[in-house]
Amino acid sequence: MRKSTEVACTLIATLGLVWTTACSSPPELPGQGDDLDKTVVYRDTWGVAHIYAPTVERGLYAQGWAQAEDRPDQLLMNFMMAIGEFASVVGPDGVPVDLRSRMWDHYGVAKRGFGEIRPEIQGHLRAFADGINDFYGAHPEDVPEWWGDRQVDGEMIIAFSRLFLYNWSIDEAYGDLGRGGTRPGISKTERGSNQFAVSSERSAEGAAILAIDPHLSWQGPSRFWEFRVHAGEWQGSGVTLPGSPYIGLGHTRNLAWAMTTGGPDTADVYRLALRDGDPSQYLFDGDWRDLTSRIEKIEVRGEDPRVEELWFSHHGPIIASDGVEAYAASVAYAEVASLNEAWWELNFGADYEGAVRAMETQTMFPQNVMVADTSGNIYYQRTGRVPVRPKGQDWSQPVDGSTSATAWQGVHPASDHLQVLNPAQGYMQNCNIPPDAMMPGSPFKLEGTLPYLFSSRDYGPLEGWTNQRGARAIELLSADDSVTVEEAMAYVNDVSPYGARRWIEALQLASSESASVAGLDALTFWDGRLAADSRSGRVYEAWRRQLIEELGRAGLAALSVSIDDWYAPIRGEDERPLELDEEQSEQLVGTFERVMARLTAEDPEGVSTYGDRHRVGAGDRSWPLGGGGGRIGTTTLRNISYGAKRDDGTVWGRAGQTSTQIVVMTDPPQSWGYVPIGQSDRPASPHFADQAESLFSPRTLKPSWWLPEDLAGHIESRTELTEAGGPST
């Protein structure tokens, strides 16, 4: 046990319900001495909240307070989206969000189902809401004008969880509609993630290792918030979303969990025949049924309110209609209000079986869930609330909704899902790929499995493929039978696009029959990394971008068929020989010559690096960034999606790694991580962009300092919250 340094803490402010002190180090270890039986929020030197409380409820109260302190606008904005009042804040662009929230009635479902939720979870939601409301009560200057005098309630919290988590399933329905030939007219949310688990036998640390690496937008509702907690039975570290009460991704004292997009099929679209002359009726089992409707009035900032009529069948809401046929979306989560029960099981689970119980609730959204525990186990389940479907239909596109013969027949139990405990390979990964590509010799095969349990077509073909991230993860993990924590951090932050060497070999092969290609040495001696300081990395990325600009996505895909062989590591075989025709050779050489001419004109000295163009930024400052993403062949495990080119020629990261963590399941666990920008949304805060500059740009994960003895030397402030709502004494 580390000895705490005895340094006095100075009282700097009394703010309504709290005493706040600035500390270089506490007089005792956090959670001990004067902290006993008190609710205290420590801030570490990155501004991350460390909550110490005597009970779970007091911990959740402090959680709500601290979230509001860091994200005062976004927290309430998330609730406005969930209750369908977003357009009243942002104007016309918010109308589609409000229509979707009201079509699926997130807030209404939460109100109707709240009383059926497990009583202790009801109490947790109320305590969390109380912490949020009390913060704004003590800090009225932080309440946005558009929030008015609303009070956060437990139902809003459920509604936001539904909005965020069940949109995966709703998007699956729109995917079915599109595959049936009807364009949904909406843009699909950009999602991705990485995860890998290493068994204790394959770990140099003697304990299982888990990588947690979601890839989402860096702004808006998907911007994660870090925290640590020691509150009665609730002990853990990780991230959550502003407006969510529990650890979303992270670890407790005994269990760590990660999630990536991909899963079974949890939604369908039913095609309905409308009555000629009366499109408000549809045929079902030989009779005409009435569609029902609901009028929604949407307040729009800067405009008159909009009045929209939403239509519904017994299958679900109508998401498209041409007056002859209508398409109804059936989502397995339509009336689920108890979704926090799954996270309750994760947050209080004693081992991997806690994760199994979480998925047995049948409320988990469609995901690849990967876990590790302090007993050395690693476990995976491809989970979701999956309807039991009649045979004989292609459920990946609209099916006939005029007959009860196509009706769902219940929900599959979690025991039906694809899952594995301690695979023989000693490791597994899923980077948004199908189950057969998770490791060489995968135990998962489509043959003999219900296709809709194996995967949703919304994520691509059901089997037989992988992506650059999945192939690179296999390449690294399969070659390492003793993974250290340093190697795990390097793997999750790897900036080498899989297959780049083959493209360079193809270019060399193509150039061998032509005159000398100027600048080819820039790639010949490249180390294959899109590192921030790499000059050759900038050349390679610019060439791949030139290819797609000239050939288009279809042309690049056709060329890729002759070069890429990402599935080779899964097959356990060498990549097939390169074979190029004359046209392909000309494409490779021609695009390279043109891009080199452009780069030379822009940078005659040849000193510009990948990070000079690719940046992570906040406000008016930015820093060099390594790693690639998008669909041009430069995707790396350190996945970054970049925005449009700015006036200065740079592109700034806008999505990708959102809350990367490495957890080693020793007893107690050790963990490291970062977020891309910073803990606080307040531009004046020192923690507005400190992680972008000092951690995210150099690809350096920081320790979580979860244990009191680790936190003791890294404390920036201490805030004590009182039980009765008055200042502490």
Short mmCIF file of C-alpha atoms in Angstrom, two decimals, residues 343-563:
data_model
loop_
_atom_site.label_atom_id
_atom_site.label_comp_id
_atom_site.label_asym_id
_atom_site.label_seq_id
_atom_site.Cartn_x
_atom_site.Cartn_y
_atom_site.Cartn_z
CA TRP A 343 -25.72 -2.69 -17.70
CA TRP A 344 -26.68 -3.28 -14.08
CA GLU A 345 -25.59 -6.91 -14.50
CA LEU A 346 -22.29 -5.82 -16.08
CA ASN A 347 -21.58 -3.17 -13.45
CA PHE A 348 -22.19 -5.58 -10.56
CA GLY A 349 -21.07 -8.87 -12.11
CA ALA A 350 -18.53 -10.99 -10.23
CA ASP A 351 -17.05 -12.71 -13.32
CA TYR A 352 -17.82 -13.45 -16.97
CA GLU A 353 -21.13 -15.01 -15.92
CA GLY A 354 -22.28 -11.50 -15.02
CA ALA A 355 -21.94 -10.66 -18.71
CA VAL A 356 -23.86 -13.81 -19.61
CA ARG A 357 -26.67 -12.69 -17.31
CA ALA A 358 -26.61 -9.25 -18.91
CA MET A 359 -27.27 -10.83 -22.29
CA GLU A 360 -29.90 -13.15 -20.86
CA THR A 361 -31.98 -10.05 -20.10
CA GLN A 362 -32.60 -9.88 -23.89
CA THR A 363 -32.31 -6.11 -23.69
CA MET A 364 -28.72 -5.74 -24.98
CA PHE A 365 -28.54 -4.02 -28.35
CA PRO A 366 -27.09 -6.01 -31.30
CA GLN A 367 -23.35 -6.21 -30.60
CA ASN A 368 -20.24 -8.31 -30.35
CA VAL A 369 -19.68 -8.46 -26.59
CA MET A 370 -16.22 -9.55 -25.43
CA VAL A 371 -15.25 -9.86 -21.77
CA ALA A 372 -12.39 -10.83 -19.48
CA ASP A 373 -12.35 -11.51 -15.75
CA THR A 374 -9.87 -11.82 -12.90
CA SER A 375 -10.19 -15.62 -13.00
CA GLY A 376 -8.40 -15.55 -16.36
CA ASN A 377 -11.47 -16.20 -18.52
CA ILE A 378 -12.19 -14.55 -21.86
CA TYR A 379 -15.68 -14.86 -23.29
CA TYR A 380 -17.57 -13.72 -26.39
CA GLN A 381 -21.22 -13.57 -27.40
CA ARG A 382 -22.79 -12.17 -30.57
CA THR A 383 -25.85 -10.83 -28.84
CA GLY A 384 -29.10 -8.98 -29.35
CA ARG A 385 -32.85 -9.31 -28.90
CA VAL A 386 -33.52 -11.64 -31.82
CA PRO A 387 -37.02 -12.64 -32.91
CA VAL A 388 -37.78 -16.28 -33.73
CA ARG A 389 -38.75 -16.19 -37.38
CA PRO A 390 -40.71 -18.64 -39.54
CA LYS A 391 -38.65 -20.52 -42.11
CA GLY A 392 -38.78 -19.92 -45.82
CA GLN A 393 -38.25 -16.13 -45.93
CA ASP A 394 -35.34 -13.90 -46.84
CA TRP A 395 -35.36 -11.74 -43.73
CA SER A 396 -32.65 -9.42 -45.06
CA GLN A 397 -35.24 -7.52 -47.12
CA PRO A 398 -38.99 -6.77 -46.84
CA VAL A 399 -41.24 -9.81 -46.40
CA ASP A 400 -44.95 -10.25 -46.95
CA GLY A 401 -46.82 -8.66 -44.06
CA SER A 402 -50.31 -9.63 -45.22
CA THR A 403 -50.30 -12.97 -43.44
CA SER A 404 -49.78 -14.21 -39.90
CA ALA A 405 -47.61 -16.97 -41.42
CA THR A 406 -44.68 -14.51 -41.38
CA ALA A 407 -45.29 -13.27 -37.84
CA TRP A 408 -42.54 -13.52 -35.23
CA GLN A 409 -42.77 -16.46 -32.86
CA GLY A 410 -41.10 -15.13 -29.74
CA VAL A 411 -37.51 -14.17 -28.90
CA HIS A 412 -34.42 -16.39 -29.01
CA PRO A 413 -32.87 -17.04 -25.59
CA ALA A 414 -29.25 -16.00 -25.14
CA SER A 415 -28.28 -19.68 -25.20
CA ASP A 416 -29.09 -19.71 -28.94
CA HIS A 417 -26.54 -16.98 -29.69
CA LEU A 418 -23.05 -17.58 -31.04
CA GLN A 419 -20.68 -17.64 -28.07
CA VAL A 420 -17.38 -19.07 -26.90
CA LEU A 421 -15.57 -19.32 -23.57
CA ASN A 422 -11.75 -19.49 -23.56
CA PRO A 423 -11.17 -20.33 -27.24
CA ALA A 424 -8.33 -22.72 -27.94
CA GLN A 425 -6.43 -20.05 -29.87
CA GLY A 426 -5.93 -18.09 -26.65
CA TYR A 427 -7.11 -14.84 -28.18
CA MET A 428 -9.95 -13.39 -30.25
CA GLN A 429 -10.77 -10.12 -31.93
CA ASN A 430 -13.72 -8.49 -33.59
CA CYS A 431 -13.29 -5.31 -35.58
CA ASN A 432 -16.80 -5.23 -37.09
CA ILE A 433 -16.30 -8.47 -38.98
CA PRO A 434 -18.36 -11.68 -39.18
CA PRO A 435 -17.83 -14.45 -36.61
CA ASP A 436 -15.88 -16.76 -38.92
CA ALA A 437 -13.14 -14.08 -39.26
CA MET A 438 -12.50 -13.54 -35.55
CA MET A 439 -9.47 -15.87 -35.48
CA PRO A 440 -7.94 -18.60 -37.64
CA GLY A 441 -9.86 -21.79 -36.99
CA SER A 442 -12.85 -19.86 -35.67
CA PRO A 443 -15.45 -22.07 -33.96
CA PHE A 444 -18.20 -20.14 -35.77
CA LYS A 445 -19.45 -21.32 -39.17
CA LEU A 446 -22.52 -20.21 -41.06
CA GLU A 447 -23.30 -23.79 -42.07
CA GLY A 448 -25.72 -25.26 -39.54
CA THR A 449 -26.53 -21.84 -38.03
CA LEU A 450 -29.63 -19.75 -38.59
CA PRO A 451 -28.37 -17.00 -40.93
CA TYR A 452 -30.12 -14.23 -39.00
CA LEU A 453 -28.43 -15.39 -35.78
CA PHE A 454 -25.03 -15.57 -37.47
CA SER A 455 -25.20 -11.96 -38.62
CA SER A 456 -27.40 -9.18 -39.89
CA ARG A 457 -26.95 -8.37 -43.57
CA ASP A 458 -26.80 -4.74 -42.49
CA TYR A 459 -23.14 -5.35 -41.62
CA GLY A 460 -22.20 -6.92 -44.97
CA PRO A 461 -22.10 -10.45 -46.38
CA LEU A 462 -22.70 -13.10 -43.76
CA GLU A 463 -19.28 -14.80 -43.98
CA GLY A 464 -16.03 -15.15 -45.90
CA TRP A 465 -14.60 -11.67 -45.54
CA THR A 466 -12.81 -9.34 -43.17
CA ASN A 467 -11.65 -5.73 -43.17
CA GLN A 468 -8.25 -4.08 -42.87
CA ARG A 469 -8.54 -3.72 -39.10
CA GLY A 470 -9.56 -7.33 -38.57
CA ALA A 471 -6.78 -8.64 -40.80
CA ARG A 472 -4.17 -6.50 -39.05
CA ALA A 473 -5.39 -7.58 -35.61
CA ILE A 474 -5.03 -11.24 -36.62
CA GLU A 475 -1.59 -10.56 -38.07
CA LEU A 476 -0.38 -9.03 -34.79
CA LEU A 477 -2.10 -11.30 -32.28
CA SER A 478 -1.41 -14.60 -34.01
CA ALA A 479 2.33 -13.86 -34.03
CA ASP A 480 2.50 -13.01 -30.31
CA ASP A 481 2.12 -15.81 -27.78
CA SER A 482 3.17 -13.63 -24.81
CA VAL A 483 1.40 -10.28 -25.06
CA THR A 484 2.68 -7.58 -22.73
CA VAL A 485 0.63 -4.58 -21.65
CA GLU A 486 2.94 -2.37 -23.71
CA GLU A 487 2.29 -4.51 -26.78
CA ALA A 488 -1.47 -4.43 -26.17
CA MET A 489 -1.31 -0.62 -26.09
CA ALA A 490 0.76 -0.61 -29.28
CA TYR A 491 -1.70 -2.95 -31.04
CA VAL A 492 -4.77 -0.88 -30.19
CA ASN A 493 -2.87 2.19 -31.47
CA ASP A 494 -1.28 0.54 -34.49
CA VAL A 495 -1.05 2.83 -37.55
CA SER A 496 -0.05 0.31 -40.24
CA PRO A 497 -2.79 -0.24 -42.85
CA TYR A 498 -2.95 -3.97 -43.56
CA GLY A 499 -2.05 -4.82 -47.15
CA ALA A 500 -0.18 -1.60 -47.93
CA ARG A 501 2.95 -3.54 -48.82
CA ARG A 502 1.04 -5.45 -51.52
CA TRP A 503 -0.11 -2.20 -53.12
CA ILE A 504 3.47 -0.97 -53.19
CA GLU A 505 4.58 -4.30 -54.69
CA ALA A 506 1.84 -3.96 -57.29
CA LEU A 507 3.06 -0.44 -58.10
CA GLN A 508 6.62 -1.71 -58.37
CA LEU A 509 5.46 -4.55 -60.63
CA ALA A 510 3.51 -2.12 -62.79
CA SER A 511 6.41 0.35 -63.00
CA SER A 512 8.97 -2.32 -63.94
CA GLU A 513 7.79 -2.26 -67.56
CA SER A 514 7.75 1.53 -67.86
CA ALA A 515 10.26 4.31 -67.53
CA SER A 516 11.56 5.13 -64.08
CA VAL A 517 8.74 6.38 -61.86
CA ALA A 518 9.78 9.52 -60.03
CA GLY A 519 9.38 9.37 -56.28
CA LEU A 520 8.85 5.60 -56.01
CA ASP A 521 11.64 5.37 -53.46
CA ALA A 522 9.38 7.24 -51.05
CA LEU A 523 7.30 4.07 -50.78
CA THR A 524 9.96 1.44 -51.46
CA PHE A 525 11.73 2.23 -48.18
CA TRP A 526 8.63 3.17 -46.19
CA ASP A 527 8.07 1.37 -42.86
CA GLY A 528 4.36 0.98 -43.66
CA ARG A 529 3.10 3.26 -40.86
CA LEU A 530 0.75 6.23 -41.17
CA ALA A 531 2.57 7.86 -38.28
CA ALA A 532 2.23 11.58 -37.69
CA ASP A 533 5.92 12.16 -38.46
CA SER A 534 6.00 10.00 -41.61
CA ARG A 535 6.74 11.67 -44.95
CA SER A 536 6.24 8.44 -46.88
CA GLY A 537 2.97 7.87 -45.05
CA ARG A 538 1.69 11.14 -46.48
CA VAL A 539 2.70 10.00 -49.98
CA TYR A 540 0.94 6.66 -49.62
CA GLU A 541 -2.28 8.21 -48.29
CA ALA A 542 -2.28 10.83 -51.06
CA TRP A 543 -1.80 8.11 -53.70
CA ARG A 544 -4.65 6.00 -52.36
CA ARG A 545 -6.87 9.09 -52.28
CA GLN A 546 -5.87 9.90 -55.87
CA LEU A 547 -6.92 6.40 -56.91
CA ILE A 548 -10.43 6.78 -55.57
CA GLU A 549 -10.76 10.32 -56.95
CA GLU A 550 -9.91 9.10 -60.44
CA LEU A 551 -11.46 5.62 -60.43
CA GLY A 552 -14.42 6.14 -58.10
CA ARG A 553 -15.44 3.60 -55.47
CA ALA A 554 -16.52 1.01 -58.02
CA GLY A 555 -13.27 1.31 -59.98
CA LEU A 556 -11.14 1.12 -56.85
CA ALA A 557 -13.10 -1.94 -55.68
CA ALA A 558 -12.45 -3.67 -59.00
CA LEU A 559 -8.73 -2.93 -58.73
CA SER A 560 -8.69 -4.08 -55.12
CA VAL A 561 -9.96 -7.52 -56.13
CA SER A 562 -6.67 -8.10 -57.96
CA ILE A 563 -4.48 -6.83 -55.10
#
